[in-house]
Coordinates of C-alpha atoms (C1' of nucleotides) in Angstrom, one line a residue:
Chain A
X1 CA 106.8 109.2 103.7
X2 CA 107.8 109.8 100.4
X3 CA 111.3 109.0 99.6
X4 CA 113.6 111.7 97.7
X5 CA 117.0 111.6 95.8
X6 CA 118.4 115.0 95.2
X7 CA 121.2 115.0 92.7
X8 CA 123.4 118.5 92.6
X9 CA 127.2 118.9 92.3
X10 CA 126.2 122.5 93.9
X11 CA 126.4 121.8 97.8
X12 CA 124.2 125.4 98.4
X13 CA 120.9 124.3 96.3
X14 CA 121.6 120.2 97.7
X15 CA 120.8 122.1 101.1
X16 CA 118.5 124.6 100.4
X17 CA 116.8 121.6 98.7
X18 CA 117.4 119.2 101.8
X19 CA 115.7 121.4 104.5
X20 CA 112.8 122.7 102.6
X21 CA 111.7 119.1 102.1
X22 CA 112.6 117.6 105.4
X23 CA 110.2 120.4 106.8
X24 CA 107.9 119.1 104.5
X25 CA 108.3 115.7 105.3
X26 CA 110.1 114.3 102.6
X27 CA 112.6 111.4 103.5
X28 CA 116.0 112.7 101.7
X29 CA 119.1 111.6 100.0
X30 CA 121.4 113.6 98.2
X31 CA 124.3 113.0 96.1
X32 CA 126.7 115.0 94.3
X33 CA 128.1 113.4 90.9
X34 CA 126.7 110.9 88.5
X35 CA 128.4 107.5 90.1
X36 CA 127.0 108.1 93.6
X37 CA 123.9 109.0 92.0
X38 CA 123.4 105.7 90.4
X39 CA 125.1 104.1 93.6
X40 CA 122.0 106.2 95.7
X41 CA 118.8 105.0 93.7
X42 CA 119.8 101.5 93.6
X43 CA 120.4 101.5 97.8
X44 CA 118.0 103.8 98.4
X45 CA 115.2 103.1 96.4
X46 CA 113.8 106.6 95.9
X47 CA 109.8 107.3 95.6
X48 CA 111.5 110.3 93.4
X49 CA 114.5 111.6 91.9
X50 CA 115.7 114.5 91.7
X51 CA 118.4 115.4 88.8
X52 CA 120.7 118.4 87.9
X53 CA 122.2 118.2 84.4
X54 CA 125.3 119.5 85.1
X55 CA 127.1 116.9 86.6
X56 CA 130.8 116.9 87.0
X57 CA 131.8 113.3 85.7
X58 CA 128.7 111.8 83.7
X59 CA 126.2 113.6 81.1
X60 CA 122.8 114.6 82.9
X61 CA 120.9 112.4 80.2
X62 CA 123.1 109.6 80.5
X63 CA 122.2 109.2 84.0
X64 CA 118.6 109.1 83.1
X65 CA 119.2 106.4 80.9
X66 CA 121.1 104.2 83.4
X67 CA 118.2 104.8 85.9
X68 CA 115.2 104.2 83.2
X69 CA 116.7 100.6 82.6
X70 CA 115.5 99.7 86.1
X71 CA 113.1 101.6 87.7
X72 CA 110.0 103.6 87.4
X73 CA 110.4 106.4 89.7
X74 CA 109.5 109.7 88.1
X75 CA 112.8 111.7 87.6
X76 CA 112.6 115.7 87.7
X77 CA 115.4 117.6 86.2
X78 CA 117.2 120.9 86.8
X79 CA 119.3 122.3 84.6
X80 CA 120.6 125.8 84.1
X81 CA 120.4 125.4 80.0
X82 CA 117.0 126.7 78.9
X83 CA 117.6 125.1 75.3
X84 CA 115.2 123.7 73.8
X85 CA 117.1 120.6 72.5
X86 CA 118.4 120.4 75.9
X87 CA 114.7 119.7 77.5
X88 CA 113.6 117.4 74.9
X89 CA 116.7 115.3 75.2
X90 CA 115.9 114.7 78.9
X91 CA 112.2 114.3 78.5
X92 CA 112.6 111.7 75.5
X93 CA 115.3 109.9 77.4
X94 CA 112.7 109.0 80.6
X95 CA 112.5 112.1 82.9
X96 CA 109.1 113.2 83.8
X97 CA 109.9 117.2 84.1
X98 CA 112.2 119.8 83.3
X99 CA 113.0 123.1 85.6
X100 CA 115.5 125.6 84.2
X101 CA 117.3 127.3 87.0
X102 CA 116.5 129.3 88.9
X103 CA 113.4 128.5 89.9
X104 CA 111.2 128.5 93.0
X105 CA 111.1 125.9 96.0
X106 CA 107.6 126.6 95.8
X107 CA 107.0 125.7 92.1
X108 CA 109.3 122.6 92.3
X109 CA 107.3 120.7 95.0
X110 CA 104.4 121.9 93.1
X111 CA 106.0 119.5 90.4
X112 CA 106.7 116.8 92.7
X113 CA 103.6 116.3 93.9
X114 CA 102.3 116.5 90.5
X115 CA 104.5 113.4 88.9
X116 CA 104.1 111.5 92.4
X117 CA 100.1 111.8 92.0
X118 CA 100.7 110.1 88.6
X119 CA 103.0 107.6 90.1
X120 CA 101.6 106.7 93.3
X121 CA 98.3 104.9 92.0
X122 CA 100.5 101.5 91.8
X123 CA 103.6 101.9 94.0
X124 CA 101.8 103.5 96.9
X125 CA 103.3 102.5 100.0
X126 CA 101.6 105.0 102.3
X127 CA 98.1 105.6 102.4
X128 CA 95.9 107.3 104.4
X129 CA 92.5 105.7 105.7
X130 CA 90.5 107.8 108.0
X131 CA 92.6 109.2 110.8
X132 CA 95.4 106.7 110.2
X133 CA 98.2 106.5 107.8
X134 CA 98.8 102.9 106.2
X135 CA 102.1 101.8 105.4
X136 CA 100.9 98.4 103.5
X137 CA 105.0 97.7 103.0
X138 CA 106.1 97.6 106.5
X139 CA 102.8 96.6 108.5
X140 CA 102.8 100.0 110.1
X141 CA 99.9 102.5 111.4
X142 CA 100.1 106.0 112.8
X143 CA 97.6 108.0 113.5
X144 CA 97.7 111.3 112.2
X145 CA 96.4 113.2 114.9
X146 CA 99.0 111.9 117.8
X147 CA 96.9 109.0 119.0
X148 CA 97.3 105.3 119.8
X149 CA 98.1 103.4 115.6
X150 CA 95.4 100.7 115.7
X151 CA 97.0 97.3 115.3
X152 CA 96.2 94.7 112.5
X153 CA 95.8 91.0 112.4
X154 CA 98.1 89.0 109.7
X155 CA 94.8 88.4 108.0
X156 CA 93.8 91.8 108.2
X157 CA 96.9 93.0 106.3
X158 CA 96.2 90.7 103.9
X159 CA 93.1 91.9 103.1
X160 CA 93.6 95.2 103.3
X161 CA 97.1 94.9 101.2
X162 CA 94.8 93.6 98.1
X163 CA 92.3 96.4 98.4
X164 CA 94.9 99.1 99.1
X165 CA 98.1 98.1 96.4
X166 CA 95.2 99.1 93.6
X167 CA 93.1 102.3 94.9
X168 CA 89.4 102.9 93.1
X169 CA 89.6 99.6 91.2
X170 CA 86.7 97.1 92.0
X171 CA 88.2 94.1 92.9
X172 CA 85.6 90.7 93.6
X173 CA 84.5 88.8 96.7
X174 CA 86.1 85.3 94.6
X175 CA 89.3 87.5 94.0
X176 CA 89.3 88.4 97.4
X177 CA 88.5 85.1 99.1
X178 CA 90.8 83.0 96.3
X179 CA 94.0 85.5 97.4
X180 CA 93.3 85.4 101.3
X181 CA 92.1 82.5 102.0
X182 CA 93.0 80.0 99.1
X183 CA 91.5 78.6 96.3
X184 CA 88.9 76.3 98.3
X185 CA 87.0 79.3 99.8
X186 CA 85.8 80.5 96.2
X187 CA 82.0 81.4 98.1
X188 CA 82.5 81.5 101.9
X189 CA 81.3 85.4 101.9
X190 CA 80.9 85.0 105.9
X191 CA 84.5 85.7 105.8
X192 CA 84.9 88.7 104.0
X193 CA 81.7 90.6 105.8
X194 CA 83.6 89.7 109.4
X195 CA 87.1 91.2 108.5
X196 CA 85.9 94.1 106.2
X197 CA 83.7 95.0 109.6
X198 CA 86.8 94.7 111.5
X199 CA 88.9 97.0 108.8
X200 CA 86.2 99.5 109.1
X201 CA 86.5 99.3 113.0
X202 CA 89.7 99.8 113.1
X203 CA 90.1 102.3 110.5
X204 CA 87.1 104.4 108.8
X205 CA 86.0 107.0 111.5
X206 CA 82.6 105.9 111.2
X207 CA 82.1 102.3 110.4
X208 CA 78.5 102.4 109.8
X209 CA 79.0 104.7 107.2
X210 CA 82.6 103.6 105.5
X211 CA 83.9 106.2 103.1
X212 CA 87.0 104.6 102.1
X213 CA 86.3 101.1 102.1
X214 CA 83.2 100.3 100.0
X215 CA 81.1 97.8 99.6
X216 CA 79.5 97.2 95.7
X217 CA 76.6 95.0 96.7
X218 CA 76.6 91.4 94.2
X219 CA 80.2 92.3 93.2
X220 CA 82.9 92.9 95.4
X221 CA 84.5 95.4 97.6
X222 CA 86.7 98.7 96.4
X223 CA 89.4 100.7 98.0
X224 CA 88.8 104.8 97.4
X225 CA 92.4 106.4 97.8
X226 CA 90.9 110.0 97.9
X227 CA 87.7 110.0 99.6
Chain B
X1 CA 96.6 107.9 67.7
X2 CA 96.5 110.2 70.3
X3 CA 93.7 112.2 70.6
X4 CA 94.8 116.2 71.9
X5 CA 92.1 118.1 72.5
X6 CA 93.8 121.9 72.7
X7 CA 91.6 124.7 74.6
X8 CA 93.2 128.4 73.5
X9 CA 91.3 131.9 72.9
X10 CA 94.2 133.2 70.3
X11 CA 93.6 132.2 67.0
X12 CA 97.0 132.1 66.2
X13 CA 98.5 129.8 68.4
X14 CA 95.4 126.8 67.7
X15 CA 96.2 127.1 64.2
X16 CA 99.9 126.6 64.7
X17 CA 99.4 123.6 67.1
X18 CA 97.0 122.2 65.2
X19 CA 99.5 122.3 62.1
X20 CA 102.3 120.7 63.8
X21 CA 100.9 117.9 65.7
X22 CA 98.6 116.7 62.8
X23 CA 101.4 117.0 60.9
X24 CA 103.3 114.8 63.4
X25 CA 100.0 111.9 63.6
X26 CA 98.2 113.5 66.1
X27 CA 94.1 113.2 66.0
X28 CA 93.4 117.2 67.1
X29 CA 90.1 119.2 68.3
X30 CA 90.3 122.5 69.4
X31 CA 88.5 124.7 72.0
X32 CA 88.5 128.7 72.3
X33 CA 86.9 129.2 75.8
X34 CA 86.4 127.3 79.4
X35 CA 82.7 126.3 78.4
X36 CA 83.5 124.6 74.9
X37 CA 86.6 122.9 76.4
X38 CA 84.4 121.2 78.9
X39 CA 81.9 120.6 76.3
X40 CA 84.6 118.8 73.8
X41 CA 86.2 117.0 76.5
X42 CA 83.4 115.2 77.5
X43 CA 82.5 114.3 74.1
X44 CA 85.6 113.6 72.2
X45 CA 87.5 111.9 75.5
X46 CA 91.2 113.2 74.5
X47 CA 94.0 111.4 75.5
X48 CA 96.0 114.8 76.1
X49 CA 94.6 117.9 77.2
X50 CA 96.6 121.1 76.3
X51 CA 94.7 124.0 78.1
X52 CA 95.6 127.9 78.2
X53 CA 94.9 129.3 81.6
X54 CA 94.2 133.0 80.4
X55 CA 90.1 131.7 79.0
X56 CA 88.0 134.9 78.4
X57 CA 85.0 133.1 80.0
X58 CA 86.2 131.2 82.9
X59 CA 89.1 130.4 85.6
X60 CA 91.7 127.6 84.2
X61 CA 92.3 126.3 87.4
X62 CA 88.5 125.9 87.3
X63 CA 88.6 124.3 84.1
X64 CA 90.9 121.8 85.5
X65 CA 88.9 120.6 88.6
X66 CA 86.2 120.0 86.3
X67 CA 87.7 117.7 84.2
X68 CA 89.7 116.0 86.7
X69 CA 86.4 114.8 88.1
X70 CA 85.9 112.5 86.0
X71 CA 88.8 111.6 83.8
X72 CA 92.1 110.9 84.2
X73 CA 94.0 112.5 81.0
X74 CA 96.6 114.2 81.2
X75 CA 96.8 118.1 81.2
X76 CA 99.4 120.1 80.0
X77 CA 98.8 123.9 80.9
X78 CA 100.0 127.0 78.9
X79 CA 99.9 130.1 80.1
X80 CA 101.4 133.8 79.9
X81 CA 101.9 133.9 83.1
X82 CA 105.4 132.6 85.2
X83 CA 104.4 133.5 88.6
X84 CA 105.1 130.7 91.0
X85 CA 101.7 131.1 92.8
X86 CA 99.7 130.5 89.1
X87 CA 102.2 127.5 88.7
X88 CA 101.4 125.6 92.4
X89 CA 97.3 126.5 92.1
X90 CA 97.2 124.6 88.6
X91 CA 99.5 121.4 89.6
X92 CA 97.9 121.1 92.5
X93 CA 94.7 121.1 91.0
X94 CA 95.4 118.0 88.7
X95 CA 97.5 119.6 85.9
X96 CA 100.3 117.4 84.9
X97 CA 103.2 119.9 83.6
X98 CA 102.8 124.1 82.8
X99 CA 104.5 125.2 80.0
X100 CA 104.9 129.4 80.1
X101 CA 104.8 131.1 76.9
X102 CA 106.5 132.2 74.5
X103 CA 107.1 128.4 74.3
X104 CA 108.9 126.2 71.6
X105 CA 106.8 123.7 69.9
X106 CA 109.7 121.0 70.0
X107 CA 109.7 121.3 74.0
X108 CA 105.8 120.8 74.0
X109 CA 106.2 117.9 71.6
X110 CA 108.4 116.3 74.3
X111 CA 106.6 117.3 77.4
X112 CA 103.5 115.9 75.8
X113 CA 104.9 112.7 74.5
X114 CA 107.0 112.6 78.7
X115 CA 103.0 112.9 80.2
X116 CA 101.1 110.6 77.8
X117 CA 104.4 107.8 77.9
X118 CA 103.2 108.2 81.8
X119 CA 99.9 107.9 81.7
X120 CA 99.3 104.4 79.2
X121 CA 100.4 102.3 81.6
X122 CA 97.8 102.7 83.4
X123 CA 94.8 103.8 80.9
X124 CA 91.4 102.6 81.2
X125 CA 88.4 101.8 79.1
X126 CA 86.1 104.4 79.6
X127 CA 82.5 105.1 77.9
X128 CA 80.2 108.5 77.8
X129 CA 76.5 107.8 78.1
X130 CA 74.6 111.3 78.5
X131 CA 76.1 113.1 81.3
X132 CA 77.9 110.0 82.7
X133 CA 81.4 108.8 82.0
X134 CA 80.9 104.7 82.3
X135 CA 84.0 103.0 83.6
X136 CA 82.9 99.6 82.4
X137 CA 86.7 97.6 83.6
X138 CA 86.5 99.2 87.3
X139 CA 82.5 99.2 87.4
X140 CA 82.7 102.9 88.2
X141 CA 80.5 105.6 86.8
X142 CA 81.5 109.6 87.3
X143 CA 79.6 112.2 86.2
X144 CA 80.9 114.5 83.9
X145 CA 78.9 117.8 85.3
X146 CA 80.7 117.5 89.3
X147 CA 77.5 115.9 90.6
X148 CA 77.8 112.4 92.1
X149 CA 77.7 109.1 89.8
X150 CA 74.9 106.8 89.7
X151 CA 75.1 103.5 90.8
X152 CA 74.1 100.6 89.2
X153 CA 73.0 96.8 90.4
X154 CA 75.2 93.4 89.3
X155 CA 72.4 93.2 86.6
X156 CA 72.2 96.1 85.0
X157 CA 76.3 96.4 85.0
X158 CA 76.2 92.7 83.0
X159 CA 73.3 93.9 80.3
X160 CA 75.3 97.4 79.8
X161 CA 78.6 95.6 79.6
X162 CA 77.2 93.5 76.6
X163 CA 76.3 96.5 74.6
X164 CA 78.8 98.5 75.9
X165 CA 81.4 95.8 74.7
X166 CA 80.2 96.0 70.5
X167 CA 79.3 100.2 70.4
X168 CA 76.7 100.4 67.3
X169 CA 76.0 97.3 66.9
X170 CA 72.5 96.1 66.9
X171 CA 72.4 92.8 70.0
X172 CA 69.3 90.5 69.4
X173 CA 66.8 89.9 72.5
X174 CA 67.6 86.4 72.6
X175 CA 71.3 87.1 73.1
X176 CA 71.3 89.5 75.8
X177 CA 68.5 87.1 77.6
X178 CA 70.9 84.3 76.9
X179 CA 74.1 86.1 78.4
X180 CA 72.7 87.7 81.0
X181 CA 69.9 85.3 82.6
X182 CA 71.1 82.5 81.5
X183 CA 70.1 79.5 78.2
X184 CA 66.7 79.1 80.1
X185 CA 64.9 82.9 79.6
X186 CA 64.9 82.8 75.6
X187 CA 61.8 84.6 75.5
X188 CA 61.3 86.8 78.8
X189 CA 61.5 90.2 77.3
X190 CA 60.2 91.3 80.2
X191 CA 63.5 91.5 81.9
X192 CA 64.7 93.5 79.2
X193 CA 62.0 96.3 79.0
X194 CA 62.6 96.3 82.8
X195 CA 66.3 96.9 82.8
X196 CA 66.9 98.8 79.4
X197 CA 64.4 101.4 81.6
X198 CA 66.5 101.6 84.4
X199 CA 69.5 102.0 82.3
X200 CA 68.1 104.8 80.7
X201 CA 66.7 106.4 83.8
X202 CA 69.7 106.0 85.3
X203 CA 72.4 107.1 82.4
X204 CA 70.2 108.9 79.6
X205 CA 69.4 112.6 80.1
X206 CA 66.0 112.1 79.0
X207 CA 64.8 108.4 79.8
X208 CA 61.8 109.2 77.5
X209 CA 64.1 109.9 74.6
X210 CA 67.1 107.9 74.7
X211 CA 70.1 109.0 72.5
X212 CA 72.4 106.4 73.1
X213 CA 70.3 103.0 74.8
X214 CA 68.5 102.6 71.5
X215 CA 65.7 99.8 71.0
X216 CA 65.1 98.3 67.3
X217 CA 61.5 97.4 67.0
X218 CA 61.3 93.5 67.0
X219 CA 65.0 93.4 66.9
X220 CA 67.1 93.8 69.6
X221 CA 68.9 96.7 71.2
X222 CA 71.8 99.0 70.4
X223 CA 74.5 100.9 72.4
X224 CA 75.3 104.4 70.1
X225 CA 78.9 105.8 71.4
X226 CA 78.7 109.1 69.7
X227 CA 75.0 110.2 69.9
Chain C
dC1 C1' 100.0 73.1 129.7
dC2 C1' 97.7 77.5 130.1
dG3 C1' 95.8 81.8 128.6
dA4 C1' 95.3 85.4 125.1
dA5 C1' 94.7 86.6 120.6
dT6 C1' 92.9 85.2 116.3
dT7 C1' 90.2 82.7 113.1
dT8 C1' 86.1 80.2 112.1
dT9 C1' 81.3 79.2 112.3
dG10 C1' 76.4 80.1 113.1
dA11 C1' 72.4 82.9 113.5
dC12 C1' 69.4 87.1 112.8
dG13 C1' 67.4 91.5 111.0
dC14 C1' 67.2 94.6 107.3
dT15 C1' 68.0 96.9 103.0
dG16 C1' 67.5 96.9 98.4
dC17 C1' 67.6 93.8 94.2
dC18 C1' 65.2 90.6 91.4
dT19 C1' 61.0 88.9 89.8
dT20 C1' 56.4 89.0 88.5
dG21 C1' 52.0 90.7 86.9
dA22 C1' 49.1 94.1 85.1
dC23 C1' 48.1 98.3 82.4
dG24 C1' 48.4 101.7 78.7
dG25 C1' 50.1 103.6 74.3
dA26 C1' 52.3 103.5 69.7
dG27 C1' 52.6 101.3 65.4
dC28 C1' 50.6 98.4 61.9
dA29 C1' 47.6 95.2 59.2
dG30 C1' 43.3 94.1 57.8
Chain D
dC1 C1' 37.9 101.7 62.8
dT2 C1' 39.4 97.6 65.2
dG3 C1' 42.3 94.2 66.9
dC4 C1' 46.9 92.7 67.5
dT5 C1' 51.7 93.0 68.7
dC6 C1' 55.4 95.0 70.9
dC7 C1' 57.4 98.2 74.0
dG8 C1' 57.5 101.2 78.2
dT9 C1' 55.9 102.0 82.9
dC10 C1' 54.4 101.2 87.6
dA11 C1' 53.7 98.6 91.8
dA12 C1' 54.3 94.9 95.1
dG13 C1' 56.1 90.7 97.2
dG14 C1' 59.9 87.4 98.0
dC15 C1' 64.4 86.8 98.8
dA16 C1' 69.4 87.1 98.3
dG17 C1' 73.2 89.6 100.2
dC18 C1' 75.1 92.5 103.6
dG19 C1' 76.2 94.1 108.3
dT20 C1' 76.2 92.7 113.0
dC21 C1' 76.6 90.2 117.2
dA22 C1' 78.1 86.2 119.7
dA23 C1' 80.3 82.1 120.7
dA24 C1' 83.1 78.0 119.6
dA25 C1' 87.5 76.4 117.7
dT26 C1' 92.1 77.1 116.7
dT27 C1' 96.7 78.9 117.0
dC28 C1' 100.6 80.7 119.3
dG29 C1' 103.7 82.4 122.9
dG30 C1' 105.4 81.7 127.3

DNA sequence: CCGAATTTTGACGCTGCCTTGACGGAGCAG
DNA sequence: CTGCTCCGTCAAGGCAGCGTCAAAATTCGG
């Protein structure tokens, strides 16, 4: 679930904003000046942040700054100045996007899912294989369409984890084996056939013919986010 | 430099773009309808893509799905248009930002330079042989015309990854023979008629003619990046 | 110390890759 | 014209690599 900051000293957009994305499934925070929003992200560890310009104690661009020294997380900003100098100040200072108010709910997740798309190929936490959502951060499966979450193995994780934290990148059977199992098993490819069959048990709705979790025959073994 | 490949049908506005950002270091082509775009996006491989939705010949959302097959630049739209609903159909179809005209070339400037600061973290090394867009890093090949990619065998990814590696330059038998089998086959040209073929029937349009997987009589061969 | 879960090891069939050999045509020299 | 070299093409056999099943060995909690 992705992880939202919302920053607004107006308390009728912070919940307007707040229970359009909890109904989408957005994990929210909000806060209302500068201080607590630089007191937010660093507890809260947002996937994304959300920014009004108009804050009452701090300049808009100064908080961007602040965040930028530490963190990645893409950074959207509102503002209710349509000034050109205005936008490229935020956008050169680290934020990702720039929506002038007013604007529509509709247009603004459209946004959000736009710079998380960008974002997500290396801080993914939450991914979905088959029928069943991966949270490679917390060792936790649900299945998407009510059912039983399969369970993993430690080992399993492990090998799953390398696959997963970088999606469509080929990664080989000695990376593999040298990261699981240690640097002694550089050609024991028994291994990786037995728990890449039990990954695709457990996760790809039809094992015999994995869509997800590929096989590149001589090479190695490749993780397709978006099948 | 970045390479900005900009797709408009007014005049006007390519010429005034095209003033400004070389002006500003920027390596421009231009494009006046859906089918050229596609065309000089698959040959010139921009870094930045800045595409007008209103095309006289095709849909720009359609536009965008096409590219987003197979590459991962970034696409600023531009379009007369402010309706929300335009907005969410072209993010969610792989745009990166939408810029609504009239629009100031200083905000562009800085929504361009906020996408492509994004996106060269994460940049690959990518190749165009006919129709194919060769991923040579991730071993991946997509095709640039929405049909599936080809796949090719550990042996043929090692010989194309050795001319791949030094484009126009002409490779002697005896290397490639050395690097690929091995110190032993200094003279089996055999293996090399076998798999330049299958490199061709797999990646050149026309096997018979290849544009791009050249041989030099007595020589060698030679990988041509712009054909 | 016992039992269940997990890891490790071994064996087997099959797909598809590598290898090898043979053949034909283009280009060139005599 | 003739013979030669070099390249492209095709076909077929052997075998490596992958998926699968099964069972032994190990770990771990109670």
């Amino acid at each position: 679930m992705t992880k939202v900051l919302i920053v607004d000293d107006e308390p009728q957009i912070l919940r307007a904003l707040r229970i359009n994305l909890r109904a989408r499934d957005y994990d929210v925070q909000t806060a209302a000046d500068g201080g607590s929003a630089l007191e937010s992200a660093a507890a809260y560890l947002p996937d994304l942040i959300v920014l009004d310009l108009g804050l009452p104690d701090m300049d808009g661009v100064e908080v961007i700054r602040r965040v930028r020294g530490w963190t990645d997380a893409p950074i959207i900003v509102l503002s209710g100045r349509a000034g050109s100098e205005d936008k490229v100040k935020a956008l050169d200072a680290g934020a990702d996007d720039y929506v002038t108010k007013p604007f529509g709910v509709d247009e603004l997740l459209a946004r959000m899912r736009a710079v998380t798309r960008r974002h997500a190929g290396q801080a993914a936490t939450t991914v979905l294989i088959g029928r069943h959502s991966v949270d490679v951060a917390n060792h936790l499966i649900t299945s998407t369409e009510g059912g039983e979450g399969t369970r993993l193995t430690p080992t399993e994780w492990h090998l799953l984890s390398l696959l997963v934290r970088s999606p469509g990148k080929l990664i080989s059977q000695k990376q593999l084996l040298h990261d699981v199992w240690g640097p002694q098993y550089a050609s024991e490819t028994n291994y990786l056939r037995q728990y890449m069959a039990q990954l695709r048990r457990k996760l790809e709705p039809d094992p015999a013919h994995p869509r997800q979790l590929l096989t590149e025959p001589g090479m190695g073994y490749r993780f397709l986010a978006n099948p």
